[in-house]
Amino acid sequence: TTLEAARLLMNAGAKPKRTIRFMLWSGEEQGLLGSRAYIKAHPEENARISAVLVHDGGTNYVSGIEATRPMVSIFEKVFEPVVALNQEMPFKIHEVKGLTMGMGSDHDSYLMAGVPGFFWRQLGKANYNHTHHTQYDTFDQAIPEYQQHTSMVVAIGAYNIANLDALLPREGLTASRATGRRLGDLGVSLQDDGVTLKDVAEGKPAHKAGLRDGDRVLRIGTKDVTDYVTLRDALREAPQKAKWRVRRGDKEVEIEFAFEAGPAPAQDRRILGVNLEDDGSTLSEVVEGSPADAAGLKVGDRILRIGAKDVKDYDSLVEAIQTAEKKTTVRLRRGAKEMELPVTFER
């Protein structure tokens, strides 16, 4: 997709106002290692980057992009040619409160650094869960017409963003994904079709609500579910109490479901602007320009307290960040010394 988008722009003789850089990072599956290392090596670039567009959702066609409210009207103009490109592959701009972290792809690295990062939404007949990261991930699974369409969408989007008079707005970039909404939180897995439940764990929220192995999810709240992507979106957007409609055998069943508060999302640490060692409290990375960097925190520091909350592990660190005042103090151990630093969080 990336190479073809580059070829299209070159063949068209495109000369955008802003540089379009085509990038491929290694180590994504091992912890976004390539993109994080690149950002660390080139921190001076971050303030000049308008957008990072990450394609990492398989061979289905690109069907949309998320945008914060200040971005919506901009993107309506940017993607106007895309909307009319192919009626069989519609494209939609999804207004969100904040660009979503937690997809586990390289845009997360840039969001953590305060740069607008986007993960394309995709739809189509390809089964991501069956193919990708399995022995079935062979070249014949690629769908040519989807790849061609997606390359045009990416090329047009990149070109029009590059031709904007100003950088994309950065207000309210990040938003935690709704807690307690992931399949693991609910206590279920999915069959290869991405919508049929399996391994519904006894005692977990899904089982307690009445969902069972073999139930095929048709709707959550007001959102129809047709594949894994629409299931994921429906989970994220449903109210705290929502009706699930499932097909069980030859019948359709409606189930009342109340989402429980799940574990704190991993990206809460990004409000501080750090990554952590396995112990959950020692800093392995401090993002340049972040609240942690401004406060003087350094790689190797072990956080002991934030505000009035002691920090012993990752969970207590997240709780401390969530409950801290915007302006507070961080107590840490650096080598053999303990020290206290003032910090101002971005909210």
mmCIF file of C-alpha atoms in Angstrom:
data_model
loop_
_atom_site.group_PDB
_atom_site.id
_atom_site.type_symbol
_atom_site.label_atom_id
_atom_site.label_comp_id
_atom_site.label_asym_id
_atom_site.label_seq_id
_atom_site.Cartn_x
_atom_site.Cartn_y
_atom_site.Cartn_z
ATOM 1 C CA THR A 1 0.000 0.000 0.000
ATOM 2 C CA THR A 2 2.736 2.437 0.965
ATOM 3 C CA LEU A 3 4.889 1.756 -2.094
ATOM 4 C CA GLU A 4 1.914 2.004 -4.444
ATOM 5 C CA ALA A 5 0.771 5.281 -2.873
ATOM 6 C CA ALA A 6 4.286 6.641 -3.428
ATOM 7 C CA ARG A 7 4.279 5.418 -7.045
ATOM 8 C CA LEU A 8 0.908 7.048 -7.741
ATOM 9 C CA LEU A 9 2.082 10.410 -6.442
ATOM 10 C CA MET A 10 5.351 10.213 -8.364
ATOM 11 C CA ASN A 11 3.580 9.265 -11.605
ATOM 12 C CA ALA A 12 1.128 12.126 -11.126
ATOM 13 C CA GLY A 13 4.020 14.571 -10.788
ATOM 14 C CA ALA A 14 2.744 15.652 -7.387
ATOM 15 C CA LYS A 15 4.587 18.558 -5.767
ATOM 16 C CA PRO A 16 3.009 19.064 -2.334
ATOM 17 C CA LYS A 17 3.765 22.099 -0.145
ATOM 18 C CA ARG A 18 4.884 19.854 2.698
ATOM 19 C CA THR A 19 7.143 16.788 2.531
ATOM 20 C CA ILE A 20 5.427 13.388 2.375
ATOM 21 C CA ARG A 21 7.651 10.734 3.876
ATOM 22 C CA PHE A 22 6.947 7.030 3.272
ATOM 23 C CA MET A 23 8.147 4.928 6.181
ATOM 24 C CA LEU A 24 8.342 1.319 7.342
ATOM 25 C CA TRP A 25 9.435 0.486 10.876
ATOM 26 C CA SER A 26 10.531 -2.903 12.104
ATOM 27 C CA GLY A 27 9.861 -4.267 15.588
ATOM 28 C CA GLU A 28 6.225 -3.138 15.699
ATOM 29 C CA GLU A 29 4.967 -6.460 17.032
ATOM 30 C CA GLN A 30 7.686 -6.524 19.691
ATOM 31 C CA GLY A 31 6.619 -3.218 21.236
ATOM 32 C CA LEU A 32 6.649 -0.483 18.553
ATOM 33 C CA LEU A 33 10.438 -0.643 18.769
ATOM 34 C CA GLY A 34 11.213 0.864 15.363
ATOM 35 C CA SER A 35 8.889 3.868 15.536
ATOM 36 C CA ARG A 36 9.780 4.609 19.155
ATOM 37 C CA ALA A 37 13.494 4.446 18.353
ATOM 38 C CA TYR A 38 13.041 6.737 15.342
ATOM 39 C CA ILE A 39 11.178 9.324 17.427
ATOM 40 C CA LYS A 40 13.857 9.145 20.101
ATOM 41 C CA ALA A 41 16.572 9.691 17.489
ATOM 42 C CA HIS A 42 14.742 12.584 15.763
ATOM 43 C CA PRO A 43 12.742 14.435 18.446
ATOM 44 C CA GLU A 44 13.241 17.750 16.632
ATOM 45 C CA GLU A 45 10.890 16.576 13.860
ATOM 46 C CA ASN A 46 7.805 16.128 16.045
ATOM 47 C CA ALA A 47 6.781 19.787 16.170
ATOM 48 C CA ARG A 48 6.834 19.962 12.359
ATOM 49 C CA ILE A 49 4.814 16.811 11.612
ATOM 50 C CA SER A 50 1.206 17.427 10.603
ATOM 51 C CA ALA A 51 -0.005 13.816 10.556
ATOM 52 C CA VAL A 52 1.182 10.222 10.697
ATOM 53 C CA LEU A 53 -1.037 7.831 8.708
ATOM 54 C CA VAL A 54 -0.490 4.203 9.705
ATOM 55 C CA HIS A 55 -1.821 1.351 7.559
ATOM 56 C CA ASP A 56 -1.695 -1.844 9.589
ATOM 57 C CA GLY A 57 -5.159 -3.394 9.383
ATOM 58 C CA GLY A 58 -4.725 -6.046 6.728
ATOM 59 C CA THR A 59 -6.005 -6.314 3.177
ATOM 60 C CA ASN A 60 -9.533 -4.879 3.547
ATOM 61 C CA TYR A 61 -10.210 -1.503 1.959
ATOM 62 C CA VAL A 62 -9.725 1.719 3.904
ATOM 63 C CA SER A 63 -13.221 2.809 4.954
ATOM 64 C CA GLY A 64 -12.630 5.789 7.207
ATOM 65 C CA ILE A 65 -10.493 7.828 9.544
ATOM 66 C CA GLU A 66 -11.014 9.277 13.023
ATOM 67 C CA ALA A 67 -10.902 13.021 13.619
ATOM 68 C CA THR A 68 -11.232 15.267 16.641
ATOM 69 C CA ARG A 69 -13.863 17.997 16.373
ATOM 70 C CA PRO A 70 -11.353 20.681 15.226
ATOM 71 C CA MET A 71 -10.175 18.300 12.485
ATOM 72 C CA VAL A 72 -13.573 17.317 11.072
ATOM 73 C CA SER A 73 -14.144 20.277 8.731
ATOM 74 C CA ILE A 74 -10.512 20.067 7.584
ATOM 75 C CA PHE A 75 -10.820 16.366 6.805
ATOM 76 C CA GLU A 76 -14.101 16.902 4.969
ATOM 77 C CA LYS A 77 -12.124 18.943 2.431
ATOM 78 C CA VAL A 78 -9.056 16.682 2.515
ATOM 79 C CA PHE A 79 -11.044 13.535 1.791
ATOM 80 C CA GLU A 80 -13.741 15.029 -0.458
ATOM 81 C CA PRO A 81 -12.251 13.296 -3.556
ATOM 82 C CA VAL A 82 -12.103 9.997 -1.652
ATOM 83 C CA VAL A 83 -15.800 10.002 -0.732
ATOM 84 C CA ALA A 84 -16.741 9.962 -4.418
ATOM 85 C CA LEU A 85 -13.993 7.539 -5.450
ATOM 86 C CA ASN A 86 -15.959 4.281 -5.328
ATOM 87 C CA GLN A 87 -19.509 3.909 -4.013
ATOM 88 C CA GLU A 88 -18.882 0.208 -3.354
ATOM 89 C CA MET A 89 -16.084 1.152 -0.958
ATOM 90 C CA PRO A 90 -17.540 4.080 0.994
ATOM 91 C CA PHE A 91 -15.348 6.314 3.142
ATOM 92 C CA LYS A 92 -16.451 8.077 6.334
ATOM 93 C CA ILE A 93 -14.905 10.558 8.760
ATOM 94 C CA HIS A 94 -15.625 9.524 12.356
ATOM 95 C CA GLU A 95 -15.697 12.374 14.870
ATOM 96 C CA VAL A 96 -14.161 11.312 18.200
ATOM 97 C CA LYS A 97 -13.357 13.088 21.452
ATOM 98 C CA GLY A 98 -9.715 12.122 21.104
ATOM 99 C CA LEU A 99 -7.598 10.089 18.718
ATOM 100 C CA THR A 100 -7.521 6.558 20.049
ATOM 101 C CA MET A 101 -4.462 4.889 21.450
ATOM 102 C CA GLY A 102 -4.244 1.230 22.237
ATOM 103 C CA MET A 103 -4.452 -0.248 18.733
ATOM 104 C CA GLY A 104 -0.884 -1.396 19.269
ATOM 105 C CA SER A 105 0.467 0.092 16.065
ATOM 106 C CA ASP A 106 3.062 2.731 15.260
ATOM 107 C CA HIS A 107 0.663 5.686 15.380
ATOM 108 C CA ASP A 108 0.567 5.089 19.153
ATOM 109 C CA SER A 109 4.236 6.068 19.360
ATOM 110 C CA TYR A 110 3.487 9.412 17.737
ATOM 111 C CA LEU A 111 0.371 10.102 19.796
ATOM 112 C CA MET A 112 2.482 9.565 22.890
ATOM 113 C CA ALA A 113 4.867 12.217 21.556
ATOM 114 C CA GLY A 114 1.992 14.674 20.956
ATOM 115 C CA VAL A 115 1.823 14.198 17.171
ATOM 116 C CA PRO A 116 -1.510 13.456 15.407
ATOM 117 C CA GLY A 117 -1.386 9.756 14.575
ATOM 118 C CA PHE A 118 -4.116 7.937 12.654
ATOM 119 C CA PHE A 119 -4.998 4.252 12.236
ATOM 120 C CA TRP A 120 -7.205 3.747 9.194
ATOM 121 C CA ARG A 121 -10.568 2.045 9.645
ATOM 122 C CA GLN A 122 -11.084 -0.836 7.227
ATOM 123 C CA LEU A 123 -13.984 -2.962 5.991
ATOM 124 C CA GLY A 124 -14.457 -5.731 3.464
ATOM 125 C CA LYS A 125 -14.655 -9.461 2.918
ATOM 126 C CA ALA A 126 -11.173 -10.357 4.196
ATOM 127 C CA ASN A 127 -11.022 -12.091 7.584
ATOM 128 C CA TYR A 128 -8.200 -10.441 9.495
ATOM 129 C CA ASN A 129 -8.419 -12.767 12.511
ATOM 130 C CA HIS A 130 -8.186 -15.902 10.370
ATOM 131 C CA THR A 131 -5.307 -14.742 8.185
ATOM 132 C CA HIS A 132 -2.950 -12.376 9.908
ATOM 133 C CA HIS A 133 -0.339 -13.677 12.353
ATOM 134 C CA THR A 134 -1.188 -17.250 11.328
ATOM 135 C CA GLN A 135 0.099 -19.836 8.892
ATOM 136 C CA TYR A 136 -2.660 -18.714 6.488
ATOM 137 C CA ASP A 137 -0.995 -15.329 5.931
ATOM 138 C CA THR A 138 -0.023 -15.960 2.316
ATOM 139 C CA PHE A 139 0.089 -13.638 -0.683
ATOM 140 C CA ASP A 140 -3.126 -14.982 -2.195
ATOM 141 C CA GLN A 141 -5.073 -13.525 0.749
ATOM 142 C CA ALA A 142 -4.423 -10.006 -0.543
ATOM 143 C CA ILE A 143 -7.451 -8.601 -2.411
ATOM 144 C CA PRO A 144 -6.195 -6.640 -5.462
ATOM 145 C CA GLU A 145 -9.152 -4.288 -5.894
ATOM 146 C CA TYR A 146 -9.006 -3.373 -2.197
ATOM 147 C CA GLN A 147 -5.264 -2.762 -2.351
ATOM 148 C CA GLN A 148 -5.584 -0.542 -5.423
ATOM 149 C CA HIS A 149 -8.404 1.474 -3.874
ATOM 150 C CA THR A 150 -6.641 1.840 -0.534
ATOM 151 C CA SER A 151 -3.443 3.036 -2.183
ATOM 152 C CA MET A 152 -5.396 5.800 -3.926
ATOM 153 C CA VAL A 153 -7.095 6.809 -0.665
ATOM 154 C CA VAL A 154 -3.774 6.954 1.165
ATOM 155 C CA ALA A 155 -2.110 8.896 -1.662
ATOM 156 C CA ILE A 156 -4.945 11.441 -1.909
ATOM 157 C CA GLY A 157 -5.189 11.838 1.860
ATOM 158 C CA ALA A 158 -1.441 12.328 2.287
ATOM 159 C CA TYR A 159 -1.248 14.778 -0.628
ATOM 160 C CA ASN A 160 -4.139 16.934 0.563
ATOM 161 C CA ILE A 161 -2.909 17.007 4.164
ATOM 162 C CA ALA A 162 0.516 18.027 2.864
ATOM 163 C CA ASN A 163 -1.109 20.900 0.948
ATOM 164 C CA LEU A 164 -2.917 22.371 3.960
ATOM 165 C CA ASP A 165 -1.908 25.910 4.926
ATOM 166 C CA ALA A 166 -1.217 24.855 8.521
ATOM 167 C CA LEU A 167 -0.512 21.807 10.650
ATOM 168 C CA LEU A 168 -3.479 19.763 11.823
ATOM 169 C CA PRO A 169 -4.793 21.001 15.197
ATOM 170 C CA ARG A 170 -3.428 19.128 18.212
ATOM 171 C CA GLU A 171 -6.071 19.886 20.845
ATOM 172 C CA GLY A 172 -7.312 16.806 22.692
ATOM 173 C CA LEU A 173 -5.245 14.337 20.735
ATOM 174 C CA THR A 174 -5.452 11.283 22.942
ATOM 175 C CA ALA A 175 -8.351 9.554 24.612
ATOM 176 C CA SER A 176 -8.308 6.358 26.603
ATOM 177 C CA ARG A 177 -10.208 3.532 25.056
ATOM 178 C CA ALA A 178 -13.294 2.691 27.115
ATOM 179 C CA THR A 179 -12.254 0.472 29.982
ATOM 180 C CA GLY A 180 -13.901 -2.899 30.438
ATOM 181 C CA ARG A 181 -14.834 -3.110 26.745
ATOM 182 C CA ARG A 182 -12.124 -5.397 25.391
ATOM 183 C CA LEU A 183 -12.976 -9.022 24.726
ATOM 184 C CA GLY A 184 -10.531 -10.151 27.374
ATOM 185 C CA ASP A 185 -12.251 -7.902 29.921
ATOM 186 C CA LEU A 186 -15.593 -9.472 29.015
ATOM 187 C CA GLY A 187 -14.227 -13.011 29.255
ATOM 188 C CA VAL A 188 -14.743 -14.140 25.655
ATOM 189 C CA SER A 189 -12.855 -14.994 22.498
ATOM 190 C CA LEU A 190 -14.071 -15.011 18.896
ATOM 191 C CA GLN A 191 -14.280 -17.629 16.193
ATOM 192 C CA ASP A 192 -12.612 -16.950 12.840
ATOM 193 C CA ASP A 193 -15.594 -14.954 11.540
ATOM 194 C CA GLY A 194 -14.876 -12.257 14.131
ATOM 195 C CA VAL A 195 -18.439 -12.109 15.500
ATOM 196 C CA THR A 196 -19.220 -15.557 16.943
ATOM 197 C CA LEU A 197 -18.329 -16.082 20.592
ATOM 198 C CA LYS A 198 -16.211 -18.918 21.934
ATOM 199 C CA ASP A 199 -14.540 -19.681 25.255
ATOM 200 C CA VAL A 200 -17.101 -17.675 27.249
ATOM 201 C CA ALA A 201 -15.528 -17.898 30.705
ATOM 202 C CA GLU A 202 -17.775 -18.751 33.629
ATOM 203 C CA GLY A 203 -18.014 -15.944 36.149
ATOM 204 C CA LYS A 204 -16.880 -13.267 33.704
ATOM 205 C CA PRO A 205 -19.185 -10.390 32.582
ATOM 206 C CA ALA A 206 -20.249 -12.030 29.298
ATOM 207 C CA HIS A 207 -21.213 -15.306 30.991
ATOM 208 C CA LYS A 208 -22.977 -13.543 33.874
ATOM 209 C CA ALA A 209 -25.043 -11.560 31.360
ATOM 210 C CA GLY A 210 -26.176 -14.784 29.671
ATOM 211 C CA LEU A 211 -23.936 -14.939 26.600
ATOM 212 C CA ARG A 212 -22.785 -18.417 25.597
ATOM 213 C CA ASP A 213 -20.354 -20.188 23.259
ATOM 214 C CA GLY A 214 -21.675 -20.152 19.696
ATOM 215 C CA ASP A 215 -23.687 -16.931 20.055
ATOM 216 C CA ARG A 216 -23.284 -14.812 16.929
ATOM 217 C CA VAL A 217 -23.398 -11.093 17.774
ATOM 218 C CA LEU A 218 -25.806 -9.144 15.552
ATOM 219 C CA ARG A 219 -26.109 -5.825 17.385
ATOM 220 C CA ILE A 220 -24.750 -4.054 20.455
ATOM 221 C CA GLY A 221 -26.869 -1.107 21.551
ATOM 222 C CA THR A 222 -27.858 0.662 18.338
ATOM 223 C CA LYS A 223 -24.856 -0.566 16.318
ATOM 224 C CA ASP A 224 -25.214 -3.474 13.882
ATOM 225 C CA VAL A 225 -22.348 -5.959 13.975
ATOM 226 C CA THR A 226 -21.220 -7.613 10.738
ATOM 227 C CA ASP A 227 -17.527 -8.286 11.326
ATOM 228 C CA TYR A 228 -14.739 -7.815 13.836
ATOM 229 C CA VAL A 229 -14.271 -4.107 13.070
ATOM 230 C CA THR A 230 -17.937 -3.245 13.617
ATOM 231 C CA LEU A 231 -17.959 -5.414 16.755
ATOM 232 C CA ARG A 232 -14.969 -3.527 18.144
ATOM 233 C CA ASP A 233 -16.536 -0.156 17.338
ATOM 234 C CA ALA A 234 -19.882 -1.175 18.840
ATOM 235 C CA LEU A 235 -18.172 -2.240 22.073
ATOM 236 C CA ARG A 236 -16.368 1.087 22.318
ATOM 237 C CA GLU A 237 -19.404 3.260 21.570
ATOM 238 C CA ALA A 238 -22.139 1.414 23.493
ATOM 239 C CA PRO A 239 -23.637 3.009 26.626
ATOM 240 C CA GLN A 240 -22.816 1.509 30.028
ATOM 241 C CA LYS A 241 -26.018 -0.520 29.842
ATOM 242 C CA ALA A 242 -26.781 -1.893 26.404
ATOM 243 C CA LYS A 243 -28.880 -4.601 24.792
ATOM 244 C CA TRP A 244 -27.015 -7.254 22.821
ATOM 245 C CA ARG A 245 -28.836 -9.089 20.044
ATOM 246 C CA VAL A 246 -27.355 -12.495 19.185
ATOM 247 C CA ARG A 247 -28.282 -15.461 17.035
ATOM 248 C CA ARG A 248 -28.331 -18.665 19.085
ATOM 249 C CA GLY A 249 -29.024 -21.670 16.926
ATOM 250 C CA ASP A 250 -32.038 -20.782 14.784
ATOM 251 C CA LYS A 251 -33.319 -18.081 17.163
ATOM 252 C CA GLU A 252 -32.440 -14.476 17.867
ATOM 253 C CA VAL A 253 -32.009 -13.598 21.535
ATOM 254 C CA GLU A 254 -31.785 -10.189 23.220
ATOM 255 C CA ILE A 255 -29.612 -9.876 26.308
ATOM 256 C CA GLU A 256 -29.330 -7.017 28.784
ATOM 257 C CA PHE A 257 -25.659 -6.231 29.326
ATOM 258 C CA ALA A 258 -24.062 -3.867 31.835
ATOM 259 C CA PHE A 259 -20.398 -3.147 31.173
ATOM 260 C CA GLU A 260 -18.197 -3.319 34.225
ATOM 261 C CA ALA A 261 -15.289 -0.993 34.863
ATOM 262 C CA GLY A 262 -12.249 -2.763 33.447
ATOM 263 C CA PRO A 263 -8.546 -2.401 34.088
ATOM 264 C CA ALA A 264 -7.025 1.021 33.578
ATOM 265 C CA PRO A 265 -5.847 1.402 29.973
ATOM 266 C CA ALA A 266 -2.125 1.252 29.277
ATOM 267 C CA GLN A 267 -2.083 4.692 27.738
ATOM 268 C CA ASP A 268 -2.720 6.455 31.084
ATOM 269 C CA ARG A 269 1.040 6.439 31.603
ATOM 270 C CA ARG A 270 1.278 8.503 28.431
ATOM 271 C CA ILE A 271 -0.317 11.468 30.202
ATOM 272 C CA LEU A 272 3.050 11.583 31.964
ATOM 273 C CA GLY A 273 4.997 10.820 28.774
ATOM 274 C CA VAL A 274 6.965 7.739 29.756
ATOM 275 C CA ASN A 275 7.433 4.073 29.017
ATOM 276 C CA LEU A 276 8.211 1.578 31.748
ATOM 277 C CA GLU A 277 10.374 -1.400 32.595
ATOM 278 C CA ASP A 278 8.684 -4.693 33.455
ATOM 279 C CA ASP A 279 8.407 -3.711 37.142
ATOM 280 C CA GLY A 280 5.839 -1.057 36.131
ATOM 281 C CA SER A 281 7.493 1.869 37.922
ATOM 282 C CA THR A 282 11.033 2.260 36.496
ATOM 283 C CA LEU A 283 11.287 4.533 33.461
ATOM 284 C CA SER A 284 12.633 2.978 30.267
ATOM 285 C CA GLU A 285 11.865 6.029 28.118
ATOM 286 C CA VAL A 286 11.031 9.701 28.707
ATOM 287 C CA VAL A 287 9.434 11.405 25.697
ATOM 288 C CA GLU A 288 11.058 14.734 24.849
ATOM 289 C CA GLY A 289 8.733 17.660 25.567
ATOM 290 C CA SER A 290 6.418 15.558 27.763
ATOM 291 C CA PRO A 291 5.402 16.478 31.344
ATOM 292 C CA ALA A 292 7.942 13.937 32.618
ATOM 293 C CA ASP A 293 10.713 15.503 30.534
ATOM 294 C CA ALA A 294 9.758 19.023 31.617
ATOM 295 C CA ALA A 295 9.822 17.894 35.261
ATOM 296 C CA GLY A 296 13.334 16.506 34.896
ATOM 297 C CA LEU A 297 12.587 12.779 35.081
ATOM 298 C CA LYS A 298 15.195 10.521 33.481
ATOM 299 C CA VAL A 299 15.486 6.986 32.152
ATOM 300 C CA GLY A 300 16.245 4.666 35.077
ATOM 301 C CA ASP A 301 14.296 6.703 37.639
ATOM 302 C CA ARG A 302 12.015 4.570 39.792
ATOM 303 C CA ILE A 303 8.788 6.356 40.716
ATOM 304 C CA LEU A 304 7.890 6.011 44.400
ATOM 305 C CA ARG A 305 4.978 8.415 44.775
ATOM 306 C CA ILE A 306 2.823 10.729 42.693
ATOM 307 C CA GLY A 307 1.017 13.327 44.763
ATOM 308 C CA ALA A 308 -0.289 11.552 47.851
ATOM 309 C CA LYS A 309 -0.323 8.062 46.241
ATOM 310 C CA ASP A 310 2.496 5.577 46.756
ATOM 311 C CA VAL A 311 3.624 3.731 43.633
ATOM 312 C CA LYS A 312 4.675 0.090 43.925
ATOM 313 C CA ASP A 313 3.754 -1.337 40.529
ATOM 314 C CA TYR A 314 2.032 -0.493 37.257
ATOM 315 C CA ASP A 315 -1.529 -0.552 38.620
ATOM 316 C CA SER A 316 -0.687 1.803 41.481
ATOM 317 C CA LEU A 317 1.165 4.086 39.040
ATOM 318 C CA VAL A 318 -1.915 4.352 36.823
ATOM 319 C CA GLU A 319 -4.159 4.993 39.837
ATOM 320 C CA ALA A 320 -1.789 7.692 41.065
ATOM 321 C CA ILE A 321 -1.789 9.433 37.670
ATOM 322 C CA GLN A 322 -5.572 9.260 37.379
ATOM 323 C CA THR A 323 -6.197 10.747 40.837
ATOM 324 C CA ALA A 324 -3.371 13.321 40.911
ATOM 325 C CA GLU A 325 -3.948 17.059 40.690
ATOM 326 C CA LYS A 326 -2.870 18.698 37.452
ATOM 327 C CA LYS A 327 0.046 20.248 39.332
ATOM 328 C CA THR A 328 1.623 17.883 41.826
ATOM 329 C CA THR A 329 4.929 16.286 42.801
ATOM 330 C CA VAL A 330 6.670 13.051 41.868
ATOM 331 C CA ARG A 331 8.935 11.316 44.368
ATOM 332 C CA LEU A 332 11.509 9.028 42.783
ATOM 333 C CA ARG A 333 14.677 7.077 43.409
ATOM 334 C CA ARG A 334 17.624 7.926 41.168
ATOM 335 C CA GLY A 335 20.548 5.645 41.896
ATOM 336 C CA ALA A 336 21.012 5.690 45.664
ATOM 337 C CA LYS A 337 19.176 8.985 46.185
ATOM 338 C CA GLU A 338 15.528 9.899 46.595
ATOM 339 C CA MET A 339 14.252 13.224 45.287
ATOM 340 C CA GLU A 340 10.994 15.060 44.715
ATOM 341 C CA LEU A 341 10.180 16.965 41.523
ATOM 342 C CA PRO A 342 7.204 19.203 40.627
ATOM 343 C CA VAL A 343 5.227 18.000 37.602
ATOM 344 C CA THR A 344 2.324 19.439 35.592
ATOM 345 C CA PHE A 345 0.183 16.855 33.805
ATOM 346 C CA GLU A 346 -1.431 17.321 30.400
ATOM 347 C CA ARG A 347 -5.133 16.537 30.623
#
